[in-house]
PDB file of C-alpha atoms in Angstrom:
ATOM      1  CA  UNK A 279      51.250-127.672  99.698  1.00  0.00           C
ATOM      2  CA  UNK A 280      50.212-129.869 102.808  1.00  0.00           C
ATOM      3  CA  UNK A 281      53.476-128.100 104.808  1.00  0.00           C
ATOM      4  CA  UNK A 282      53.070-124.729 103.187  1.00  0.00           C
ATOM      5  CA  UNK A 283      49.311-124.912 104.948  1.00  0.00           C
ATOM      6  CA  UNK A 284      50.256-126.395 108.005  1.00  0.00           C
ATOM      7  CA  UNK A 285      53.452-123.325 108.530  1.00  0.00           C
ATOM      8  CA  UNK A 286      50.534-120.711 107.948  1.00  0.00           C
ATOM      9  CA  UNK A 287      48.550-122.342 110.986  1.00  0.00           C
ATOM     10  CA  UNK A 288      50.874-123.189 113.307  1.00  0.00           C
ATOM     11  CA  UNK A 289      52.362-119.226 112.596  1.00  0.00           C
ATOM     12  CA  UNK A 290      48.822-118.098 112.716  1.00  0.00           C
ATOM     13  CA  UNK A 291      48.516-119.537 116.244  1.00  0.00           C
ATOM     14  CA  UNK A 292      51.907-118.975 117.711  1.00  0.00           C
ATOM     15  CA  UNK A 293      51.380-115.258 116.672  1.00  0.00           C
ATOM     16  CA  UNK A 294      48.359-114.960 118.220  1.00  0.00           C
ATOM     17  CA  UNK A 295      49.708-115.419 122.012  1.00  0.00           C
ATOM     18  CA  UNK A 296      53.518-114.189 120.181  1.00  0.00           C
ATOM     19  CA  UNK A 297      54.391-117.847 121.436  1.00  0.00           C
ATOM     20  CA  UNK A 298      57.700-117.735 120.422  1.00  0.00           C
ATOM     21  CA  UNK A 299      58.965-121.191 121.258  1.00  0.00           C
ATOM     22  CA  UNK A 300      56.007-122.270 119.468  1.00  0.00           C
ATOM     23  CA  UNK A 301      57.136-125.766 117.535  1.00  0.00           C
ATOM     24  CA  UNK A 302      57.081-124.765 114.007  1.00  0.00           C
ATOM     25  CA  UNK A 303      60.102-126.511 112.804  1.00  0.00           C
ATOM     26  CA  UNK A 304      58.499-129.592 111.639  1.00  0.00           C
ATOM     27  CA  UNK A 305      56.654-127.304 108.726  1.00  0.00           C
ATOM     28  CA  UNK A 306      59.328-124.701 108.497  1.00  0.00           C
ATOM     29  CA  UNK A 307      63.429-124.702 107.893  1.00  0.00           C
ATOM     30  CA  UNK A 308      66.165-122.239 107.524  1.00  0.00           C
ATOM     31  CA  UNK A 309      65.999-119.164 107.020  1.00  0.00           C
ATOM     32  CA  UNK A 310      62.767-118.929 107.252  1.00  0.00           C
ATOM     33  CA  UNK A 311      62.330-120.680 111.088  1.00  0.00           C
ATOM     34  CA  UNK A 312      65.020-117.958 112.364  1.00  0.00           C
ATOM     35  CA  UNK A 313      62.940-115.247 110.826  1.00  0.00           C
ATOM     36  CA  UNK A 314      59.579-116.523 112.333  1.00  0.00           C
ATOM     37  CA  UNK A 315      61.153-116.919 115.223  1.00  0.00           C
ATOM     38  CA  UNK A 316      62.597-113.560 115.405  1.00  0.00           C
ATOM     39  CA  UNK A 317      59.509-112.063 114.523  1.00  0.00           C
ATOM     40  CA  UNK A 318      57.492-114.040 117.206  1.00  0.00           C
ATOM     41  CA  UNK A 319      60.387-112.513 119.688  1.00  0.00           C
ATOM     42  CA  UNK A 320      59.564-109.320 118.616  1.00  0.00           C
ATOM     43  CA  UNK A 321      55.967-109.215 119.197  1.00  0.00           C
ATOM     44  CA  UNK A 322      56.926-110.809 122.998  1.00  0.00           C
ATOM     45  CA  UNK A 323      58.756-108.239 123.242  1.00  0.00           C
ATOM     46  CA  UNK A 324      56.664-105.266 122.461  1.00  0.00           C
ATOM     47  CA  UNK A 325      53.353-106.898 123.644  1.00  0.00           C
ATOM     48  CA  UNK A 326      52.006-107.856 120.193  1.00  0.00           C
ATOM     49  CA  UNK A 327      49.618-110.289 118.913  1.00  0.00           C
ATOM     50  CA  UNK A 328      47.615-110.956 116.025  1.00  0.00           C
ATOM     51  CA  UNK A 329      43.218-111.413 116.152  1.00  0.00           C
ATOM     52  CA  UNK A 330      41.608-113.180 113.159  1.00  0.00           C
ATOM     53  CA  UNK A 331      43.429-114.830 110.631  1.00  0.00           C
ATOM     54  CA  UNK A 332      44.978-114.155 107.149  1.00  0.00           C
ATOM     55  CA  UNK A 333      43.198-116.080 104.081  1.00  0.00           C
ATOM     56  CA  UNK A 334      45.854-117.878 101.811  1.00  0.00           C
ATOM     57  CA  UNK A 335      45.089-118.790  98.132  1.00  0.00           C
ATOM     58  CA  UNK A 336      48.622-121.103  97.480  1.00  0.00           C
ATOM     59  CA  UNK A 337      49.302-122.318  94.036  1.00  0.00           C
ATOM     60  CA  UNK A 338      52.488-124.679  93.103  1.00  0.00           C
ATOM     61  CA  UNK A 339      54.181-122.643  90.254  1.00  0.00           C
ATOM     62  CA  UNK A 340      57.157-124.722  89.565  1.00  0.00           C
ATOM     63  CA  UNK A 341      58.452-127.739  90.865  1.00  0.00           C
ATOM     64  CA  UNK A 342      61.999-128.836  90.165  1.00  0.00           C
ATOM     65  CA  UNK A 343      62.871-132.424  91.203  1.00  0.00           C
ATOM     66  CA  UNK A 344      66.027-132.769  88.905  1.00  0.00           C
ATOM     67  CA  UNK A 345      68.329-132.502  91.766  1.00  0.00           C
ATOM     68  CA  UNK A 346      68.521-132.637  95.488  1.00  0.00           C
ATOM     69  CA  UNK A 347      66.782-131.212  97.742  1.00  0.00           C
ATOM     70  CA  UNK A 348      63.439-131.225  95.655  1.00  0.00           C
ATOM     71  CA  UNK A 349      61.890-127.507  95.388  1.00  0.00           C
ATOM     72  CA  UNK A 350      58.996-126.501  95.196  1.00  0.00           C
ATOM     73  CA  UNK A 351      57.952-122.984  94.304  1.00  0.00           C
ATOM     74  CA  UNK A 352      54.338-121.253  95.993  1.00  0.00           C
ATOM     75  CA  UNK A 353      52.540-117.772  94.833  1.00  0.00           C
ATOM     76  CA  UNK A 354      49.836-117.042  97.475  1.00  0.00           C
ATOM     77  CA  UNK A 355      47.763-114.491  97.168  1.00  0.00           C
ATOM     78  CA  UNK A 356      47.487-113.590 100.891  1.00  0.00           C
ATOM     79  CA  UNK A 357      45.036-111.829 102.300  1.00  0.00           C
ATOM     80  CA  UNK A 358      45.336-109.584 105.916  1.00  0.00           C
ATOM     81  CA  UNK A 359      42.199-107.982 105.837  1.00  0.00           C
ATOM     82  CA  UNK A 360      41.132-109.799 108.905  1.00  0.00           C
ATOM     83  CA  UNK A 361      44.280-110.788 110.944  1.00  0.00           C
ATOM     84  CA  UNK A 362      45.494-107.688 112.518  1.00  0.00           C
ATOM     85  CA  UNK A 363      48.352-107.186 114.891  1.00  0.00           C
ATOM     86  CA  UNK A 364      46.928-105.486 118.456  1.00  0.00           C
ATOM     87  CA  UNK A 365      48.534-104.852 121.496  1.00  0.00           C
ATOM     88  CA  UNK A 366      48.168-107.461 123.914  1.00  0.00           C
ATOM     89  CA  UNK A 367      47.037-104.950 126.764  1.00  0.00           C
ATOM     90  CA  UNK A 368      44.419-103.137 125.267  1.00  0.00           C
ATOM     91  CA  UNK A 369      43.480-104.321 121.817  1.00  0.00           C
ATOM     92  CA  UNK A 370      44.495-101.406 119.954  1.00  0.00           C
ATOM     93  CA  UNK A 371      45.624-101.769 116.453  1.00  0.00           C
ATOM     94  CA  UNK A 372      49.498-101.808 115.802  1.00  0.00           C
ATOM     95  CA  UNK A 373      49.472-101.591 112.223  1.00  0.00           C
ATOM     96  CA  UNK A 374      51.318 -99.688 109.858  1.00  0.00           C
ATOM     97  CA  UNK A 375      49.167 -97.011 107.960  1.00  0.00           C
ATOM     98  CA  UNK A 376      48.629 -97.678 104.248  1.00  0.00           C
ATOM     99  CA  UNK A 377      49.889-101.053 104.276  1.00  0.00           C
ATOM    100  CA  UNK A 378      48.827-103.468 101.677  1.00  0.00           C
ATOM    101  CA  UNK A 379      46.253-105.512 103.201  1.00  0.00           C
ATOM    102  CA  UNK A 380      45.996-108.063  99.819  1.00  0.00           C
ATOM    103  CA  UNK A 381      49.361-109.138  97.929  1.00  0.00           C
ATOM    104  CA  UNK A 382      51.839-111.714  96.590  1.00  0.00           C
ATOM    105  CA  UNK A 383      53.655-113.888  98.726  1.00  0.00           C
ATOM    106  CA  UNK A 384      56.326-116.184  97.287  1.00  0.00           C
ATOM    107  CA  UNK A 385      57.315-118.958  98.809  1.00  0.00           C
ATOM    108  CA  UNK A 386      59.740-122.350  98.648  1.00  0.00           C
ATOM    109  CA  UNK A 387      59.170-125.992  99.882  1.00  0.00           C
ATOM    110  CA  UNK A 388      61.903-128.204  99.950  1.00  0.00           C
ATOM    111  CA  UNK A 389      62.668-131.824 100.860  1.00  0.00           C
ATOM    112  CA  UNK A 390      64.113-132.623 104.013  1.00  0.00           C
ATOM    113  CA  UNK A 391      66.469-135.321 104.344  1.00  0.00           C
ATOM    114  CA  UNK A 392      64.132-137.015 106.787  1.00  0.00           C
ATOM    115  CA  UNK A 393      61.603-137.340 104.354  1.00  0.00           C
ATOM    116  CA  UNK A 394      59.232-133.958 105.367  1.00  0.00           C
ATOM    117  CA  UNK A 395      58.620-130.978 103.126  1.00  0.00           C
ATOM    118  CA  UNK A 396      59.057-127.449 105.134  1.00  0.00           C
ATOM    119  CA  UNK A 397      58.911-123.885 103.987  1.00  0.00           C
ATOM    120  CA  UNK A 398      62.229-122.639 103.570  1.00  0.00           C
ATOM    121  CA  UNK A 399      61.520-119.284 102.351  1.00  0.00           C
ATOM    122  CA  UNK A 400      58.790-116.956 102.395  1.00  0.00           C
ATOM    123  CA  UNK A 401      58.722-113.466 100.886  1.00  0.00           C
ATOM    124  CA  UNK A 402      55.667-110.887 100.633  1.00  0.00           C
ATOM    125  CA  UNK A 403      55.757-108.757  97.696  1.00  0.00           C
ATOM    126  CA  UNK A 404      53.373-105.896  98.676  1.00  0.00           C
ATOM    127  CA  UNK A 405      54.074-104.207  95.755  1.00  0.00           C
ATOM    128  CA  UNK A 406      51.893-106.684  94.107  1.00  0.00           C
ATOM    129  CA  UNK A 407      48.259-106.747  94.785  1.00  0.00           C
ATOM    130  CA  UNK A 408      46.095-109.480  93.730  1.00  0.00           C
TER     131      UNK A 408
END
């Protein structure tokens, strides 16, 4: 849970500035770096960043240590409400109408080799409030 916390911070803050060489990799590993990576490229690109910050409930929902790498399965219910993506220029809101502010996020921890957990995968399921 420690690295699932510490991903949503160090995201949090790297999309605030869209910091895209930001160092997450030491909470986060493939696929999920490229894709936050990507995404933080993105917002560069189009003069994006985020204000506030989302609230994150995580809960451990299965953990399988039977085989290697160790896994461990997250729910969130993650909360937008109050992290918003602006543009950078003028602080106007860049978000999509009638998107779900308050969902399910699933998510998956693994073992590293060198001993670290990091977020491997990380999908919102809007769909599903909570």
């Amino acid at each position: 849970m420690t690295a699932y916390v510490n991903y949503r911070k160090a995201y949090t803050a790297a999309s605030a500035t869209a910091d895209y060489n930001a160092k997450l990799d030491p909470y986060v590993a493939d696929p999920l770096l490229a894709q936050v990576k990507q995404d933080l490229v993105i917002k560069w690109q189009q003069g994006l960043v985020t204000t506030g910050a989302p609230v994150s409930n995580p809960e451990a929902t299965d953990i399988d240590v039977s085989k290697r790498p160790f896994i461990v399965k997250i729910e969130d219910c993650f909360d937008i409400s109050n992290w918003r993506t602006v543009h950078k220029d003028t602080g106007k809101s860049a978000a999509i109408p009638s998107q779900a502010t308050k969902y399910i996020l699933l998510a998956e921890a693994v073992l590293s080799d060198d001993g670290q957990w990091r977020i491997r995968q990380s999908q919102p399921h809007r769909e599903r409030p909570c």
